[in-house]
């Protein structure tokens, strides 16, 4: 996607950008070479992979997924997190309820097919036992078919994603903590290299992991060498930070928001129904102190940065809109993902003097710190 979308954006922006394979064995990633009006730049992109941890939790059967659905719904409702989230922004909460609605609809459809099948078999054969077996088989066939279509429906995918976040009511599982420690070590290595900037990017659920990784790094002491920047895109931080046992994440948000050795830009858009658009993740969680300086909250302004034809093409494609931050804009403003990640200007310089977007939401709605 980076290769395809960067070429589209380069044509619009009038710059040159090429990709190449990385040198060495640092894992999945690529190198970029670019020529902008401000000068030339080279960048190395490394993906800090944690998807495998979520994928491991997805290897459950149909009944186990429905069990996860009930547990996740109970955690959010009983803890008060759902009520707090609804007061903040209803759009992403409704999007979060989609997998519950979709799985429930699939179960109701399976029940209806089972009832019709059982009644038909009983009427034809008069054998109630056979009718019950056929009804159960028909119901299971409907559920299995629906799961096989999840590459289009995303109900199971999203349900497992939310279940992973809520598995310990907001606390990080030990295997995720171990992975975050590895990320922090890699970030420390990068900061010891001869670079102009180390830019950490988090998107969607990856935002709160990026926050924790950078916070852990800064707790180790002064940051030498390159500028350290954090870019968070399409954040859903409240989905995690509002949970009752998310004290670790809430402390990380509070710590990072006041740190001077950092530039943190948070980008969302009201046109993205899956993110908490323009919600300051620190302030709305209730952990902002008097010394808060981060993040700078701006809008990607889809209504202005996407042409009417592109807006029409993306209408009702919620999940694609949620990825738009990583894609090309045909009317880009100062937010250009590829100029930011491959260009010669640091994040701090690019947005120097920029103020919060007017629609920024900073009213506390979360549980705050103890």
Coordinates of C-alpha atoms in Angstrom, one line a residue:
X1 CA 0.0 0.0 0.0
X2 CA 2.9 2.4 0.8
X3 CA 4.4 1.7 -2.6
X4 CA 1.2 2.3 -4.5
X5 CA -0.1 5.3 -2.6
X6 CA 3.2 7.0 -2.4
X7 CA 3.4 7.1 -6.2
X8 CA -0.1 8.6 -6.4
X9 CA 0.8 11.2 -3.8
X10 CA 4.1 12.0 -5.5
X11 CA 2.4 12.7 -8.7
X12 CA -0.1 15.1 -7.0
X13 CA 2.6 16.7 -4.9
X14 CA 5.2 17.1 -7.6
X15 CA 8.0 15.2 -5.9
X16 CA 10.0 12.0 -6.6
X17 CA 9.9 9.1 -4.2
X18 CA 11.2 5.6 -4.8
X19 CA 11.2 2.5 -2.6
X20 CA 13.9 -0.2 -2.2
X21 CA 14.5 -3.2 -0.1
X22 CA 16.3 -2.6 3.2
X23 CA 19.8 -3.6 3.8
X24 CA 20.4 -6.1 6.6
X25 CA 17.9 -8.3 8.5
X26 CA 15.9 -5.8 10.6
X27 CA 12.6 -7.5 9.7
X28 CA 9.8 -6.2 7.5
X29 CA 10.4 -2.8 6.1
X30 CA 11.8 -0.7 3.2
X31 CA 14.0 2.2 2.3
X32 CA 13.0 5.4 0.5
X33 CA 14.8 7.9 -1.5
X34 CA 13.0 11.2 -2.3
X35 CA 13.5 14.6 -3.9
X36 CA 11.4 17.5 -2.7
X37 CA 11.5 21.2 -3.2
X38 CA 13.1 21.5 0.2
X39 CA 15.8 19.0 -0.7
X40 CA 16.6 15.3 -0.9
X41 CA 16.1 12.7 1.8
X42 CA 16.7 9.1 2.5
X43 CA 14.6 7.1 5.1
X44 CA 14.4 3.6 6.5
X45 CA 11.0 2.3 7.4
X46 CA 10.7 -0.5 9.9
X47 CA 7.4 -2.1 10.9
X48 CA 7.2 -3.0 14.6
X49 CA 5.0 -6.1 14.2
X50 CA 2.5 -7.1 16.9
X51 CA -0.3 -8.4 14.6
X52 CA 0.9 -11.9 15.2
X53 CA -0.1 -11.6 18.9
X54 CA -3.7 -10.6 17.9
X55 CA -3.8 -13.3 15.2
X56 CA -2.9 -15.9 17.7
X57 CA -5.9 -14.9 19.8
X58 CA -8.1 -15.2 16.7
X59 CA -7.6 -18.9 16.4
X60 CA -10.8 -19.7 18.2
X61 CA -14.0 -21.4 17.0
X62 CA -17.4 -19.9 16.4
X63 CA -18.8 -20.6 19.9
X64 CA -15.6 -19.2 21.5
X65 CA -16.0 -16.0 19.5
X66 CA -19.6 -15.6 20.8
X67 CA -18.3 -16.1 24.3
X68 CA -15.8 -13.3 23.7
X69 CA -18.5 -11.1 22.4
X70 CA -20.6 -11.6 25.6
X71 CA -17.5 -11.0 27.8
X72 CA -16.3 -7.8 26.0
X73 CA -19.8 -6.3 26.0
X74 CA -20.1 -7.0 29.7
X75 CA -16.7 -5.5 30.5
X76 CA -17.4 -2.2 28.6
X77 CA -21.0 -2.0 30.0
X78 CA -20.4 -3.0 33.6
X79 CA -17.2 -0.8 34.0
X80 CA -19.0 2.3 32.8
X81 CA -16.5 2.6 29.9
X82 CA -19.3 2.3 27.3
X83 CA -21.3 5.1 28.9
X84 CA -18.2 7.3 29.0
X85 CA -17.4 6.6 25.4
X86 CA -20.9 7.4 24.2
X87 CA -20.7 10.7 25.9
X88 CA -17.4 11.4 24.1
X89 CA -18.3 10.5 20.5
X90 CA -21.0 8.2 19.3
X91 CA -19.7 7.5 15.8
X92 CA -16.7 5.3 16.8
X93 CA -18.8 3.6 19.5
X94 CA -21.4 2.6 17.0
X95 CA -18.7 1.4 14.7
X96 CA -17.3 -0.7 17.7
X97 CA -20.8 -2.1 18.2
X98 CA -20.9 -3.3 14.6
X99 CA -19.3 -6.7 15.2
X100 CA -21.7 -7.4 18.0
X101 CA -24.7 -6.4 15.8
X102 CA -23.3 -8.5 12.9
X103 CA -22.6 -11.6 15.0
X104 CA -26.0 -11.3 16.6
X105 CA -27.7 -11.0 13.2
X106 CA -25.8 -14.1 12.1
X107 CA -27.0 -16.0 15.1
X108 CA -30.6 -15.0 14.5
X109 CA -30.3 -16.0 10.9
X110 CA -28.9 -19.4 12.0
X111 CA -31.8 -19.8 14.4
X112 CA -34.4 -18.9 11.8
X113 CA -32.9 -21.4 9.2
X114 CA -32.7 -24.0 12.0
X115 CA -36.4 -23.6 12.8
X116 CA -37.5 -23.7 9.2
X117 CA -35.3 -26.7 8.5
X118 CA -36.5 -28.6 11.6
X119 CA -40.1 -27.9 10.8
X120 CA -39.7 -29.0 7.2
X121 CA -37.9 -32.3 8.1
X122 CA -40.4 -33.1 10.8
X123 CA -43.3 -32.5 8.4
X124 CA -41.7 -34.7 5.7
X125 CA -40.5 -37.6 8.0
X126 CA -42.3 -37.3 11.2
X127 CA -39.0 -38.0 13.0
X128 CA -38.4 -35.3 15.6
X129 CA -34.9 -36.6 16.4
X130 CA -33.9 -36.3 12.8
X131 CA -35.5 -32.9 12.6
X132 CA -33.4 -31.7 15.5
X133 CA -30.2 -33.0 14.0
X134 CA -31.0 -31.4 10.7
X135 CA -31.9 -28.1 12.4
X136 CA -28.6 -28.1 14.3
X137 CA -26.7 -28.8 11.1
X138 CA -28.4 -26.1 9.2
X139 CA -27.7 -23.5 12.0
X140 CA -24.0 -24.5 12.1
X141 CA -23.8 -24.3 8.3
X142 CA -25.1 -20.7 8.4
X143 CA -22.7 -19.7 11.1
X144 CA -19.8 -21.4 9.3
X145 CA -20.7 -19.7 6.0
X146 CA -20.8 -16.3 7.7
X147 CA -17.4 -16.8 9.3
X148 CA -16.0 -17.8 5.8
X149 CA -17.2 -14.4 4.5
X150 CA -15.5 -12.5 7.2
X151 CA -12.9 -11.2 4.7
X152 CA -15.9 -9.1 3.5
X153 CA -17.8 -8.6 6.8
X154 CA -14.9 -8.1 9.3
X155 CA -17.2 -9.1 12.2
X156 CA -15.0 -11.8 13.6
X157 CA -11.8 -9.8 12.9
X158 CA -13.1 -6.7 14.8
X159 CA -14.5 -8.8 17.6
X160 CA -11.2 -10.5 18.2
X161 CA -9.4 -7.1 18.0
X162 CA -11.7 -5.6 20.7
X163 CA -11.4 -8.8 22.8
X164 CA -7.6 -8.6 22.7
X165 CA -7.8 -5.0 24.0
X166 CA -10.3 -5.9 26.7
X167 CA -8.8 -9.3 27.6
X168 CA -7.4 -8.0 30.9
X169 CA -9.8 -5.0 31.2
X170 CA -7.2 -2.6 29.7
X171 CA -4.0 -4.0 31.2
X172 CA -1.4 -5.2 28.8
X173 CA -1.0 -9.0 28.6
X174 CA 2.5 -10.3 29.6
X175 CA 3.3 -11.4 26.0
X176 CA 2.4 -7.9 24.7
X177 CA 4.5 -6.3 27.5
X178 CA 7.4 -8.4 26.3
X179 CA 6.9 -7.3 22.7
X180 CA 6.7 -3.6 23.8
X181 CA 10.0 -4.0 25.6
X182 CA 11.6 -5.2 22.3
X183 CA 10.1 -2.2 20.5
X184 CA 11.6 0.1 23.1
X185 CA 15.0 -1.5 22.7
X186 CA 14.9 -1.1 19.0
X187 CA 13.9 2.5 19.3
X188 CA 16.8 3.1 21.7
X189 CA 19.1 1.6 19.1
X190 CA 17.8 3.9 16.3
X191 CA 18.3 6.9 18.5
X192 CA 22.0 6.0 18.8
X193 CA 22.4 6.1 15.0
X194 CA 23.5 9.0 12.9
X195 CA 20.1 10.2 11.8
X196 CA 18.2 13.5 11.7
X197 CA 14.9 12.1 13.1
X198 CA 13.4 9.0 14.5
X199 CA 9.7 9.1 13.8
X200 CA 7.3 6.7 15.5
X201 CA 4.0 6.2 13.8
X202 CA 1.0 4.5 15.3
X203 CA -2.4 4.0 13.5
X204 CA -5.7 3.0 15.1
X205 CA -5.1 0.5 17.9
X206 CA -1.4 0.8 17.3
X207 CA -1.6 4.4 18.7
X208 CA -1.7 3.4 22.3
X209 CA 1.1 0.9 21.9
X210 CA 3.2 3.7 20.2
X211 CA 2.4 5.9 23.2
X212 CA 3.6 3.3 25.7
X213 CA 6.7 2.5 23.6
X214 CA 7.8 6.1 23.4
X215 CA 7.0 6.7 27.1
X216 CA 9.1 3.7 28.2
X217 CA 12.0 5.0 26.1
X218 CA 11.9 8.5 27.6
X219 CA 11.7 7.0 31.1
X220 CA 15.2 5.6 30.5
X221 CA 16.6 9.1 30.5
X222 CA 17.8 11.8 28.2
X223 CA 17.3 11.2 24.5
X224 CA 20.6 11.7 22.6
X225 CA 21.2 12.4 18.9
X226 CA 18.2 12.5 16.5
X227 CA 15.0 14.4 17.0
X228 CA 12.3 12.1 18.4
X229 CA 8.8 12.5 17.0
X230 CA 5.5 10.7 17.4
X231 CA 2.8 10.7 14.8
X232 CA -0.6 9.1 15.8
X233 CA -3.2 8.6 13.2
X234 CA -6.9 7.7 13.5
X235 CA -6.5 7.1 17.2
X236 CA -9.0 5.0 19.2
X237 CA -7.1 5.5 22.5
X238 CA -10.3 5.9 24.6
X239 CA -11.4 2.4 23.7
X240 CA -8.4 1.2 25.8
X241 CA -7.7 4.1 28.2
X242 CA -11.3 4.1 29.6
X243 CA -11.1 0.5 30.7
X244 CA -10.8 0.0 34.4
X245 CA -7.4 -1.7 34.5
X246 CA -5.7 0.6 32.0
X247 CA -3.7 2.5 34.6
X248 CA -0.4 1.7 32.7
X249 CA -1.7 3.4 29.6
X250 CA -3.2 6.3 31.4
X251 CA 0.1 6.9 33.2
X252 CA 2.0 6.7 29.9
X253 CA -0.4 9.3 28.3
X254 CA 0.1 11.7 31.3
X255 CA 3.9 11.3 31.3
X256 CA 4.3 11.7 27.5
X257 CA 2.0 14.8 27.4
X258 CA 4.5 16.9 29.4
X259 CA 7.8 15.6 28.1
X260 CA 10.0 18.3 26.5
X261 CA 12.2 15.8 24.4
X262 CA 9.4 15.0 22.0
X263 CA 7.2 16.4 19.3
X264 CA 3.8 14.6 19.2
X265 CA 1.3 15.2 16.4
X266 CA -2.2 13.6 16.5
X267 CA -4.2 13.5 13.3
X268 CA -7.8 12.4 12.9
X269 CA -10.7 13.5 10.8
X270 CA -14.5 13.9 11.5
X271 CA -15.0 12.0 8.2
X272 CA -13.5 8.9 9.7
X273 CA -16.3 7.2 11.7
X274 CA -13.9 4.7 13.3
X275 CA -11.7 7.1 15.2
X276 CA -12.3 9.5 18.0
X277 CA -11.9 12.5 15.8
X278 CA -10.3 15.6 17.2
X279 CA -10.4 14.1 20.7
X280 CA -7.2 15.0 22.6
X281 CA -6.3 11.4 23.8
X282 CA -4.7 12.8 27.0
X283 CA -7.3 15.4 27.9
X284 CA -10.4 13.2 27.3
X285 CA -8.9 10.4 29.3
X286 CA -8.8 12.8 32.2
X287 CA -5.0 12.7 32.7
X288 CA -4.0 16.1 31.4
X289 CA -2.0 18.1 34.0
X290 CA -1.2 21.8 34.1
X291 CA 2.1 21.2 32.2
X292 CA 0.5 19.4 29.2
X293 CA 2.1 20.3 25.9
X294 CA 1.3 17.3 23.7
X295 CA -0.2 16.2 21.5
X296 CA -0.9 18.8 18.9
X297 CA -4.3 17.8 17.6
X298 CA -5.1 18.5 14.0
X299 CA -7.7 17.4 11.5
X300 CA -6.9 15.7 8.2
X301 CA -10.1 17.5 7.0
X302 CA -11.3 14.8 4.5
X303 CA -14.0 17.2 3.2
X304 CA -11.2 19.6 2.0
X305 CA -8.3 17.3 1.2
X306 CA -10.3 14.7 -0.8
X307 CA -12.0 15.8 -4.0
X308 CA -15.8 15.3 -4.3
X309 CA -15.3 12.3 -6.7
X310 CA -12.9 10.7 -4.2
X311 CA -15.3 11.4 -1.3
X312 CA -18.1 9.8 -3.2
X313 CA -15.9 6.7 -4.0
X314 CA -15.2 6.3 -0.3
X315 CA -18.7 6.9 1.0
X316 CA -19.9 4.2 3.3
X317 CA -16.5 2.4 3.1
X318 CA -15.8 2.9 6.8
X319 CA -12.8 0.8 7.1
X320 CA -11.2 2.2 4.0
X321 CA -11.8 5.7 5.3
X322 CA -10.1 4.7 8.5
X323 CA -7.0 3.8 6.5
X324 CA -7.0 7.1 4.5
X325 CA -4.3 8.7 6.8
X326 CA -1.9 6.1 5.2
X327 CA -3.0 6.8 1.7
X328 CA -2.8 9.5 -1.0
X329 CA -5.0 12.7 -0.9
X330 CA -5.8 14.3 -4.2
X331 CA -6.1 17.7 -2.5
X332 CA -3.4 17.4 0.2
X333 CA -2.9 20.1 2.8
X334 CA 0.0 20.2 5.2
X335 CA -0.7 16.6 6.2
X336 CA 1.0 14.4 3.6
X337 CA 1.9 11.0 5.1
X338 CA 4.6 10.4 2.5
X339 CA 6.2 13.8 2.7
X340 CA 6.3 13.3 6.5
X341 CA 7.7 9.8 6.5
X342 CA 10.1 10.2 3.5
X343 CA 10.8 13.9 3.2
X344 CA 13.7 16.1 4.5
X345 CA 11.7 18.1 7.0
X346 CA 11.3 16.9 10.6
X347 CA 7.8 16.6 12.0
X348 CA 8.5 19.5 14.5
X349 CA 9.7 21.8 11.7
X350 CA 6.9 20.9 9.4
X351 CA 4.2 21.8 12.0
X352 CA 6.1 24.6 13.8
X353 CA 3.7 27.2 14.9
X354 CA 0.6 25.2 14.1
X355 CA -2.2 25.4 16.6
X356 CA -4.8 22.8 17.5
X357 CA -7.7 22.5 15.0
X358 CA -10.7 24.5 16.2
X359 CA -12.8 21.4 16.8
X360 CA -10.4 19.9 19.3
X361 CA -12.3 18.1 22.1
X362 CA -10.5 18.3 25.5
X363 CA -13.3 17.8 28.0
X364 CA -12.4 15.0 30.4
X365 CA -14.6 11.9 30.0
X366 CA -12.3 9.1 31.2
X367 CA -11.5 7.7 34.6
X368 CA -8.3 9.8 35.0
X369 CA -5.5 8.8 37.4
X370 CA -6.0 7.4 40.9

